PDB file of C-alpha atoms and ligand atoms in Angstrom:
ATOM      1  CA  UNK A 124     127.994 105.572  77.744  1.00 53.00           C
ATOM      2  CA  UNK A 125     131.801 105.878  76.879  1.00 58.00           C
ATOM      3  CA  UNK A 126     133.271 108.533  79.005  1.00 54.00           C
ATOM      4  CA  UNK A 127     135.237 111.037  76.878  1.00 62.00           C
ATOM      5  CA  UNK A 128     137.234 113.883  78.290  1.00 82.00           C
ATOM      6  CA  UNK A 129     136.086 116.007  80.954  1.00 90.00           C
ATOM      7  CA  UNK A 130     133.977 119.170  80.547  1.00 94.00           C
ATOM      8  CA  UNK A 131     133.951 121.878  83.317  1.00 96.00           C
ATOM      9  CA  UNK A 132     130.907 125.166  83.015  1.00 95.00           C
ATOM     10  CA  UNK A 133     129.741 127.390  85.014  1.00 96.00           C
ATOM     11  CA  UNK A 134     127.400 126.344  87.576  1.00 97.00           C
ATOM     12  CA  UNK A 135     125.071 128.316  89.466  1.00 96.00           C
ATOM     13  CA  UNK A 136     123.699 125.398  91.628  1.00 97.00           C
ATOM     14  CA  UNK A 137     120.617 124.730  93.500  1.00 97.00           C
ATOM     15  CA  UNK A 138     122.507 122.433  95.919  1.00 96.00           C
ATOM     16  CA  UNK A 139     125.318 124.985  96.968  1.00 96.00           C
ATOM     17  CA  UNK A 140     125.911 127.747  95.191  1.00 96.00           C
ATOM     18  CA  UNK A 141     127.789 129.065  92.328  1.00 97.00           C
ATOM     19  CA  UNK A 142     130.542 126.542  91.397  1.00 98.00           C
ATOM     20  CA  UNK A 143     130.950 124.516  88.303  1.00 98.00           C
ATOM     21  CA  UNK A 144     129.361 121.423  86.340  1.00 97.00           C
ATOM     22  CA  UNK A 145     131.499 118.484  85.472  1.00 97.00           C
ATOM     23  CA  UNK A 146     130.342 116.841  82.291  1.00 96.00           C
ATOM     24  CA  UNK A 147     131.865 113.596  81.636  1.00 93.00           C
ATOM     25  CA  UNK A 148     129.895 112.273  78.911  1.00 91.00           C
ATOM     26  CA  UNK A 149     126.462 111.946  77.652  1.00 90.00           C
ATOM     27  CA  UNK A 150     124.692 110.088  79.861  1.00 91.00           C
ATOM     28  CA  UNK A 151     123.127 111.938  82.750  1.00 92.00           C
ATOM     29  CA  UNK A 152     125.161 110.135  85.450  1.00 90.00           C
ATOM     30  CA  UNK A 153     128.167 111.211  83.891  1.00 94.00           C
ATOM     31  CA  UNK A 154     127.305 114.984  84.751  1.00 97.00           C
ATOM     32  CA  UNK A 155     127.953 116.098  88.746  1.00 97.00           C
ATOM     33  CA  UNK A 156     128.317 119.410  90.440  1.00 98.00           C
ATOM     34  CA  UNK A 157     131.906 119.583  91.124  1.00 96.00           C
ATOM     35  CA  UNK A 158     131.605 120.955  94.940  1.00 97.00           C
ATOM     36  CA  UNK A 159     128.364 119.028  96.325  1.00 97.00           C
ATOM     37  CA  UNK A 160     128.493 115.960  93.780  1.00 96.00           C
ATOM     38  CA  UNK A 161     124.660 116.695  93.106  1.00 97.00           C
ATOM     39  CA  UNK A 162     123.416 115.206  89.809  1.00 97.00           C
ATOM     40  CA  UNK A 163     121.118 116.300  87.431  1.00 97.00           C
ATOM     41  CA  UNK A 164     118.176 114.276  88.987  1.00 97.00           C
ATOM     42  CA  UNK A 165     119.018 115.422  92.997  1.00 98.00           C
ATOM     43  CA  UNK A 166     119.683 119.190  92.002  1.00 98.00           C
ATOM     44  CA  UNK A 167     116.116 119.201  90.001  1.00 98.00           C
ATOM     45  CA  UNK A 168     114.497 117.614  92.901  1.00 98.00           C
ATOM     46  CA  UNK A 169     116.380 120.671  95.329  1.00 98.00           C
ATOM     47  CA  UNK A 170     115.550 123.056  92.917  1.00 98.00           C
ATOM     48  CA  UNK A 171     112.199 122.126  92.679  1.00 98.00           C
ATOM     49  CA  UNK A 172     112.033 122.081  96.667  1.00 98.00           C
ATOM     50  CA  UNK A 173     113.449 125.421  96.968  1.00 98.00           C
ATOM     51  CA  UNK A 174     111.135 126.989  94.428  1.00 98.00           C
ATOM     52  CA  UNK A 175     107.550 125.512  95.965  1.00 98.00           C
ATOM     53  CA  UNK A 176     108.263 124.479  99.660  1.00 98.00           C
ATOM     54  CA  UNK A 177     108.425 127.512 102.198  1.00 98.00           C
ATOM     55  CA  UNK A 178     109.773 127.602 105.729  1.00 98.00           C
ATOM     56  CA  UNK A 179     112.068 124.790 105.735  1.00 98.00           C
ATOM     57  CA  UNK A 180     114.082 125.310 108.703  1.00 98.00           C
ATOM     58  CA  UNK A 181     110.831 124.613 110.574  1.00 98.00           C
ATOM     59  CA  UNK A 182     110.085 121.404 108.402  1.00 98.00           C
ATOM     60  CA  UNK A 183     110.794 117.911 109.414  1.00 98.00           C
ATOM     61  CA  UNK A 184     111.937 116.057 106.401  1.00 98.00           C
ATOM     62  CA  UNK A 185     112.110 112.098 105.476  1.00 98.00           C
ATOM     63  CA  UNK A 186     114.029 110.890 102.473  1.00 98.00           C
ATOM     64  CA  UNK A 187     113.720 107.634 101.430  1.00 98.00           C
ATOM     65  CA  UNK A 188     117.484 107.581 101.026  1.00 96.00           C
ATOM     66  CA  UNK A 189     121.268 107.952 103.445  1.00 96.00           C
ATOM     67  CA  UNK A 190     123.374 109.341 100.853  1.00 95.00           C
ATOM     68  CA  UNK A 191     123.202 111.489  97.706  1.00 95.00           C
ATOM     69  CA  UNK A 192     123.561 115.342  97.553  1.00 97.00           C
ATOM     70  CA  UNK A 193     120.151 116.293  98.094  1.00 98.00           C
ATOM     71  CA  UNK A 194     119.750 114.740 101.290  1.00 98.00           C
ATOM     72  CA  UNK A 195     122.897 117.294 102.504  1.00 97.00           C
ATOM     73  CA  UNK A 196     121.262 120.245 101.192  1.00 98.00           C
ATOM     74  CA  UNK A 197     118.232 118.961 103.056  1.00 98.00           C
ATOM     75  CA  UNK A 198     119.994 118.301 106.334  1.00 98.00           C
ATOM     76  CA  UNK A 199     121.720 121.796 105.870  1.00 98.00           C
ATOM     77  CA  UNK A 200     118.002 123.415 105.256  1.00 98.00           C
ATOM     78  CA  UNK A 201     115.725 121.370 107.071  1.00 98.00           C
ATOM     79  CA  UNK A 202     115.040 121.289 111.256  1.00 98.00           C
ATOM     80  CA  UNK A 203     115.486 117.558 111.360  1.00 98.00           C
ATOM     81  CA  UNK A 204     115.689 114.817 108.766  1.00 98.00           C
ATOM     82  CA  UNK A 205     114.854 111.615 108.983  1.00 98.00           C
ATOM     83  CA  UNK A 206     116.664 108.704 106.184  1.00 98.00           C
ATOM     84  CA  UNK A 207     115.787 104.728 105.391  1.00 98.00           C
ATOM     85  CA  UNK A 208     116.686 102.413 102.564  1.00 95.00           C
ATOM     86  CA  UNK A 209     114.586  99.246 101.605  1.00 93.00           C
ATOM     87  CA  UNK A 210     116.335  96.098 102.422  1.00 88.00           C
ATOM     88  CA  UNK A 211     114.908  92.787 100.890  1.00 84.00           C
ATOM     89  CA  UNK A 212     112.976  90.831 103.993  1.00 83.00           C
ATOM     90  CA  UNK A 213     113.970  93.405 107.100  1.00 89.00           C
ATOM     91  CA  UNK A 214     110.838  94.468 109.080  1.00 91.00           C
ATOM     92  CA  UNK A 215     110.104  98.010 108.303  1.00 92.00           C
ATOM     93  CA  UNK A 216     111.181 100.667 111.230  1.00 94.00           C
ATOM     94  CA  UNK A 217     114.327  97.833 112.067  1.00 95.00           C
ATOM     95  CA  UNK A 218     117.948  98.769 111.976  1.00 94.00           C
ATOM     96  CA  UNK A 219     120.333  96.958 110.164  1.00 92.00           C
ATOM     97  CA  UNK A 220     124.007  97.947 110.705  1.00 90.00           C
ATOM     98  CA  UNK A 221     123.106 101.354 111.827  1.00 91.00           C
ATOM     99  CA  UNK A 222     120.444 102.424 108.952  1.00 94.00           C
ATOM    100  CA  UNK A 223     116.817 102.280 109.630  1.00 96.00           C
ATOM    101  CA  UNK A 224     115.263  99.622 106.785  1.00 97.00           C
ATOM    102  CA  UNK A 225     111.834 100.977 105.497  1.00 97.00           C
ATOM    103  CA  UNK A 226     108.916  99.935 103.513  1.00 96.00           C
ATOM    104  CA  UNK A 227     107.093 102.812 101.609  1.00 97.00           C
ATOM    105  CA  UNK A 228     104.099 100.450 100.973  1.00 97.00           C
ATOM    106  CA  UNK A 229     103.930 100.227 104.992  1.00 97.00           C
ATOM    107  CA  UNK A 230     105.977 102.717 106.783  1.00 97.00           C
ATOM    108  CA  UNK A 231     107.053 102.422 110.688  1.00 97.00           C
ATOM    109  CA  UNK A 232     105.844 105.863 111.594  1.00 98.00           C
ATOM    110  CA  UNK A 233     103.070 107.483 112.895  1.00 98.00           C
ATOM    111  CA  UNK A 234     100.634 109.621 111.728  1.00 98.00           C
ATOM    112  CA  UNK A 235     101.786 113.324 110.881  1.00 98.00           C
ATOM    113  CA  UNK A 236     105.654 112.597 111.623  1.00 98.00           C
ATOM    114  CA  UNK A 237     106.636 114.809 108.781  1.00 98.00           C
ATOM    115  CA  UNK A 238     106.273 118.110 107.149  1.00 98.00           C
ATOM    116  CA  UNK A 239     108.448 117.432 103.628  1.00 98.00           C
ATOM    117  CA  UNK A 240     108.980 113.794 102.297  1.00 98.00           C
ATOM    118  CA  UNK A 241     111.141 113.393  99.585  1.00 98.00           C
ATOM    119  CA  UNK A 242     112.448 110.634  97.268  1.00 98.00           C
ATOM    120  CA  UNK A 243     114.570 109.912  94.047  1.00 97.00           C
ATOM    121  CA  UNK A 244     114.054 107.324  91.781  1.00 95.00           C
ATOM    122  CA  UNK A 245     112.197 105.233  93.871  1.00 96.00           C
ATOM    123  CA  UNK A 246     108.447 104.540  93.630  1.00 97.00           C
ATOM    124  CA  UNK A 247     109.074 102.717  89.708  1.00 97.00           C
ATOM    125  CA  UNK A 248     110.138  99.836  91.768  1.00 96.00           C
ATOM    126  CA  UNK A 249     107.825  99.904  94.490  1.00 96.00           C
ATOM    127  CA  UNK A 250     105.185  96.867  93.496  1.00 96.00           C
ATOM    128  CA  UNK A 251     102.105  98.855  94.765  1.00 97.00           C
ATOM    129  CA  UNK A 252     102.928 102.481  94.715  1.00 98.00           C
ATOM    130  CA  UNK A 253      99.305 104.234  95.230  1.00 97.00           C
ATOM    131  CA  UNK A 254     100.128 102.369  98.900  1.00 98.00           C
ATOM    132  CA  UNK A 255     103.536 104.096  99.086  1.00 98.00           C
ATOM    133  CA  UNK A 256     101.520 107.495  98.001  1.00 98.00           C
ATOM    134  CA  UNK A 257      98.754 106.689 100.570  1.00 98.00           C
ATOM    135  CA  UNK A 258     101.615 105.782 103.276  1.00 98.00           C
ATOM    136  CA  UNK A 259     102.999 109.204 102.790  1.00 98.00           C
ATOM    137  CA  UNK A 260     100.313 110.843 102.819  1.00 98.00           C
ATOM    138  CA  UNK A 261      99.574 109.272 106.353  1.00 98.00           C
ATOM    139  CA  UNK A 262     102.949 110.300 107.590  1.00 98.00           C
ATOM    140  CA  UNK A 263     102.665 113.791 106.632  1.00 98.00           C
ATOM    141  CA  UNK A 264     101.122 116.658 108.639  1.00 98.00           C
ATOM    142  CA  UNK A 265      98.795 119.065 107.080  1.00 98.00           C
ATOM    143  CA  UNK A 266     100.519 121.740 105.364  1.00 98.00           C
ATOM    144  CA  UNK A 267     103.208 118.814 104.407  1.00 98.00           C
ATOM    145  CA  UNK A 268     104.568 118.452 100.928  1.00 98.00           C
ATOM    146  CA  UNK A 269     105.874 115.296  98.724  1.00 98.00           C
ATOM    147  CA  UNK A 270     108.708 116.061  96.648  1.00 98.00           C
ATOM    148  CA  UNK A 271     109.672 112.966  94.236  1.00 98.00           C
ATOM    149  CA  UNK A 272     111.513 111.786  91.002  1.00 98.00           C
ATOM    150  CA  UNK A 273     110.774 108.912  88.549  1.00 98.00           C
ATOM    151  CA  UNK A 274     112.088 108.157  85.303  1.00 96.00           C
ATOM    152  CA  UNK A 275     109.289 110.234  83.450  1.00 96.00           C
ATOM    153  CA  UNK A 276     108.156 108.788  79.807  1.00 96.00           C
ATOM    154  CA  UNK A 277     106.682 110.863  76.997  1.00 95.00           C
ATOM    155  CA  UNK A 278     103.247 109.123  77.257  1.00 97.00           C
ATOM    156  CA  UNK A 279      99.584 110.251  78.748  1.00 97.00           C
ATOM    157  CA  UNK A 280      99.746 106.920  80.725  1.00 98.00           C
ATOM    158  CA  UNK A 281     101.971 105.484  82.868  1.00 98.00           C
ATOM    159  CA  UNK A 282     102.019 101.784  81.768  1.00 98.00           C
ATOM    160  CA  UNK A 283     102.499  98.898  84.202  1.00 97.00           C
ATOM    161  CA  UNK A 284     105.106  96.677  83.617  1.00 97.00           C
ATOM    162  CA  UNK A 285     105.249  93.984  86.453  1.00 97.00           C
ATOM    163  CA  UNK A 286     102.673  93.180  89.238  1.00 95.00           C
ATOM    164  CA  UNK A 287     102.907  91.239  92.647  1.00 94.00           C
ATOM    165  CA  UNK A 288     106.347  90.219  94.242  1.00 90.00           C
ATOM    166  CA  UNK A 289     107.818  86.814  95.645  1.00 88.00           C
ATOM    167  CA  UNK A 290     106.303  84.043  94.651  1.00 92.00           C
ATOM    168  CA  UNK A 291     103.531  85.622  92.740  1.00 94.00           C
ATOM    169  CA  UNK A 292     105.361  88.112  90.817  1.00 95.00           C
ATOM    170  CA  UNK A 293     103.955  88.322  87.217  1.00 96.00           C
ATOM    171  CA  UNK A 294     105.650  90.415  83.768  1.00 96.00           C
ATOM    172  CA  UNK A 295     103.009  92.082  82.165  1.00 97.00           C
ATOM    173  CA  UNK A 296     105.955  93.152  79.742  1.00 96.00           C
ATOM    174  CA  UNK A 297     109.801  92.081  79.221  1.00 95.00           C
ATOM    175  CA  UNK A 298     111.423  92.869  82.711  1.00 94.00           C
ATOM    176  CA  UNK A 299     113.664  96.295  82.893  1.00 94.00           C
ATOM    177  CA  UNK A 300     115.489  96.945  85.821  1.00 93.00           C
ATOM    178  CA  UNK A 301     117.833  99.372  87.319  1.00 89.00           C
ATOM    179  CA  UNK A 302     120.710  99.371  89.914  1.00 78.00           C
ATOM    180  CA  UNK A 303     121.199 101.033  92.787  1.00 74.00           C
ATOM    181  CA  UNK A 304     123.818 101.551  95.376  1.00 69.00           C
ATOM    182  CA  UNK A 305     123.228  98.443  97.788  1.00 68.00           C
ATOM    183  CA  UNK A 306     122.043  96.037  95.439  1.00 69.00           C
ATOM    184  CA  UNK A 307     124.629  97.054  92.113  1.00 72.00           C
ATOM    185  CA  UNK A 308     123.427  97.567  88.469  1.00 71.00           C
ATOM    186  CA  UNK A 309     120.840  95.507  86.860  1.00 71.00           C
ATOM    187  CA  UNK A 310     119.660  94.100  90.780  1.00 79.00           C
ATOM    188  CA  UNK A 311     116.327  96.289  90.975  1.00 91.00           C
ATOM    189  CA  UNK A 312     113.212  95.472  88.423  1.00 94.00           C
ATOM    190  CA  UNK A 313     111.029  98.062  87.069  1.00 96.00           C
ATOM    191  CA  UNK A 314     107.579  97.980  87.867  1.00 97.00           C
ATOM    192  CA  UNK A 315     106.039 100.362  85.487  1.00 97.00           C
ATOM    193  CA  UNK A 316     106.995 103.734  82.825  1.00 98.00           C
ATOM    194  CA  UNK A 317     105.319 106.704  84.509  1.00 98.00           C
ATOM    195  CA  UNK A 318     103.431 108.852  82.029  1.00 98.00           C
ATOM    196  CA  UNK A 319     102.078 112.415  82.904  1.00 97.00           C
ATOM    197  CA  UNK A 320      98.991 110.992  84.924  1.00 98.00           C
ATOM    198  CA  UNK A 321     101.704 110.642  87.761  1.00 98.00           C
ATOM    199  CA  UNK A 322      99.708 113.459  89.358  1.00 98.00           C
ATOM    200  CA  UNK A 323      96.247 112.382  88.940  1.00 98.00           C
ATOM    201  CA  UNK A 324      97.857 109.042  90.518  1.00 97.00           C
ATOM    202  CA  UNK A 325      98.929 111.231  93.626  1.00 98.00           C
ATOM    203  CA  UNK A 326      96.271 113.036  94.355  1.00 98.00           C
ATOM    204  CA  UNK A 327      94.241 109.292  93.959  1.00 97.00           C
ATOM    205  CA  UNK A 328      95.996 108.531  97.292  1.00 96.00           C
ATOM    206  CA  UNK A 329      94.580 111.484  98.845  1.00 97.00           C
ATOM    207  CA  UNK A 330      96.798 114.622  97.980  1.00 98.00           C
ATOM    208  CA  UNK A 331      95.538 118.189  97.679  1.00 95.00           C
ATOM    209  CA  UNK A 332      97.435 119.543  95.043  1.00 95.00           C
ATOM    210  CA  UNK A 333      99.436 117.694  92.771  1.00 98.00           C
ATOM    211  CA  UNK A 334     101.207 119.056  89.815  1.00 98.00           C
ATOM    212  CA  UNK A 335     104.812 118.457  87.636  1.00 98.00           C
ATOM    213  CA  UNK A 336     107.381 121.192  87.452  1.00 98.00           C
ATOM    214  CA  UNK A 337     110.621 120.869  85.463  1.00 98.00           C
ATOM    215  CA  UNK A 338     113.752 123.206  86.695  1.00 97.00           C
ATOM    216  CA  UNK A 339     114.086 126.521  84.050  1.00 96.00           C
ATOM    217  CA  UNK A 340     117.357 125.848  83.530  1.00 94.00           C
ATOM    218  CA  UNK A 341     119.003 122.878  82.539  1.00 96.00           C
ATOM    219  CA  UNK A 342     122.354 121.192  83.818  1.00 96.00           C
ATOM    220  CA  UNK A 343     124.560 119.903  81.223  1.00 94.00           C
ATOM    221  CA  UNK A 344     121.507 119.384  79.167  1.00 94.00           C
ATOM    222  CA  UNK A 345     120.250 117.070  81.432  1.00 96.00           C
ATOM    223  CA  UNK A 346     117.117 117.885  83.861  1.00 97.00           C
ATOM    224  CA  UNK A 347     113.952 116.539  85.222  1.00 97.00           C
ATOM    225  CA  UNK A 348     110.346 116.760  86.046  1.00 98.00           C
ATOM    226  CA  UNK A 349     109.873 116.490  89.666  1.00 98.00           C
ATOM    227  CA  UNK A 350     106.130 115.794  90.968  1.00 98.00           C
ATOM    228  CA  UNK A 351     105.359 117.781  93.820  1.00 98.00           C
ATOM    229  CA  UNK A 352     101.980 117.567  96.192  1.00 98.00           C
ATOM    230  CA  UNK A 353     100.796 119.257  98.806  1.00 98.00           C
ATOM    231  CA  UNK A 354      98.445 117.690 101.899  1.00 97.00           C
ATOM    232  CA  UNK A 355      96.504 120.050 103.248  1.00 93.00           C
TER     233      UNK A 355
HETATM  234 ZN1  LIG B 432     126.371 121.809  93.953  1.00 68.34          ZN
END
């Protein structure tokens, strides 16, 4: 991804408004709304909130992230918002240097705590992810929706890729990973390729309606397919 010279269009964005689109390059990381920084993957996941989830100033929200341009639209939209990252080995519902470290496979809080849970580009690394489906679903309240991205492949099936963690984690293919913010590039490993069953997966862990939706418009070229579920 060799950055070549800046690109400014039009924007009318999802995340705040008309403004413009700053294309750097090719890659999808390389395009940002100029005035709330919002990439192609948070402003499809705010689009796709805005266009399914009604009465979100009453809604309390938890993304499993602290930064990133979604989570300020959804602290500007949202009655209260809740935020965690993963850390390695911290005991979920802990704090560690201000930010409270969470386990999706086995969340801190109780039953019903929220009425919109959202993530981005999260549950391909989570070793058992019908548990992080099932744990959301617990947290929610009826009438709550999940809002999430993954790396979507073109493929009926999402295929597995890794099983287990620690000491008895085993490579059912050659390892992929990611980076993130805390851990830098190449630090997190892939646990599977999601396919289009993603849905029948949610709803598995106990979700009314579960369905894909991909934003009308694109940004840059660049946009994705956010799975969104309702509990009822
Ligand atoms: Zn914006």
């Amino acid at each position: 991804m060799k950055p070549s010279r800046l690109r400014l269009a039009p924007l009318r964005c999802p995340g705040c408004g008309p403004s413009l689109l700053a294309v750097l390059g090719d890659d999808e990381m390389l395009v940002r709304c100029l005035r709330c920084r919002g990439t192609p993957v948070h402003l499809s996941l705010v689009a796709a909130v805005a266009a399914h989830v009604p009465g979100l100033a009453a809604r309390r929200a938890y993304e499993l992230s602290t930064t990133g341009a979604a989570l300020a639209w959804l602290r500007r939209r949202c009655g209260s918002v809740a935020t965690s990252e993963y850390l390695d080995g911290v005991e979920p519902g802990s704090l560690r240097d201000g930010v409270r470290c969470e386990d999706v496979q086995r969340l801190s809080f109780a039953d019903g705590s929220f009425d919109l849970c959202t993530s981005t580009e999260v549950f391909e690394h989570v070793p058992d992810d019908r548990a992080g489906f099932r744990e959301l679903h617990r947290v929610l309240a009826p009438g709550g929706w999940l809002a999430l991205t993954v790396p979507m492949h073109d493929a009926d099936a999402t295929v597995e890729r890794a099983r287990g963690s620690g000491a008895s984690l085993e490579h059912l293919l050659p390892p992929a990973y990611h980076g993130d913010r805390l851990n830098g590039p190449g630090s997190v490993l892939v646990y599977r390729d999601y396919g289009r069953d993603l849905p029948a997966r949610v709803r598995d862990a106990g979700f009314d309606d579960a369905f894909l939706w991909t934003p009308p418009r694109s940004f840059g070229g660049h946009r994705r397919t956010v799975m969104l579920a309702t509990r009822r």
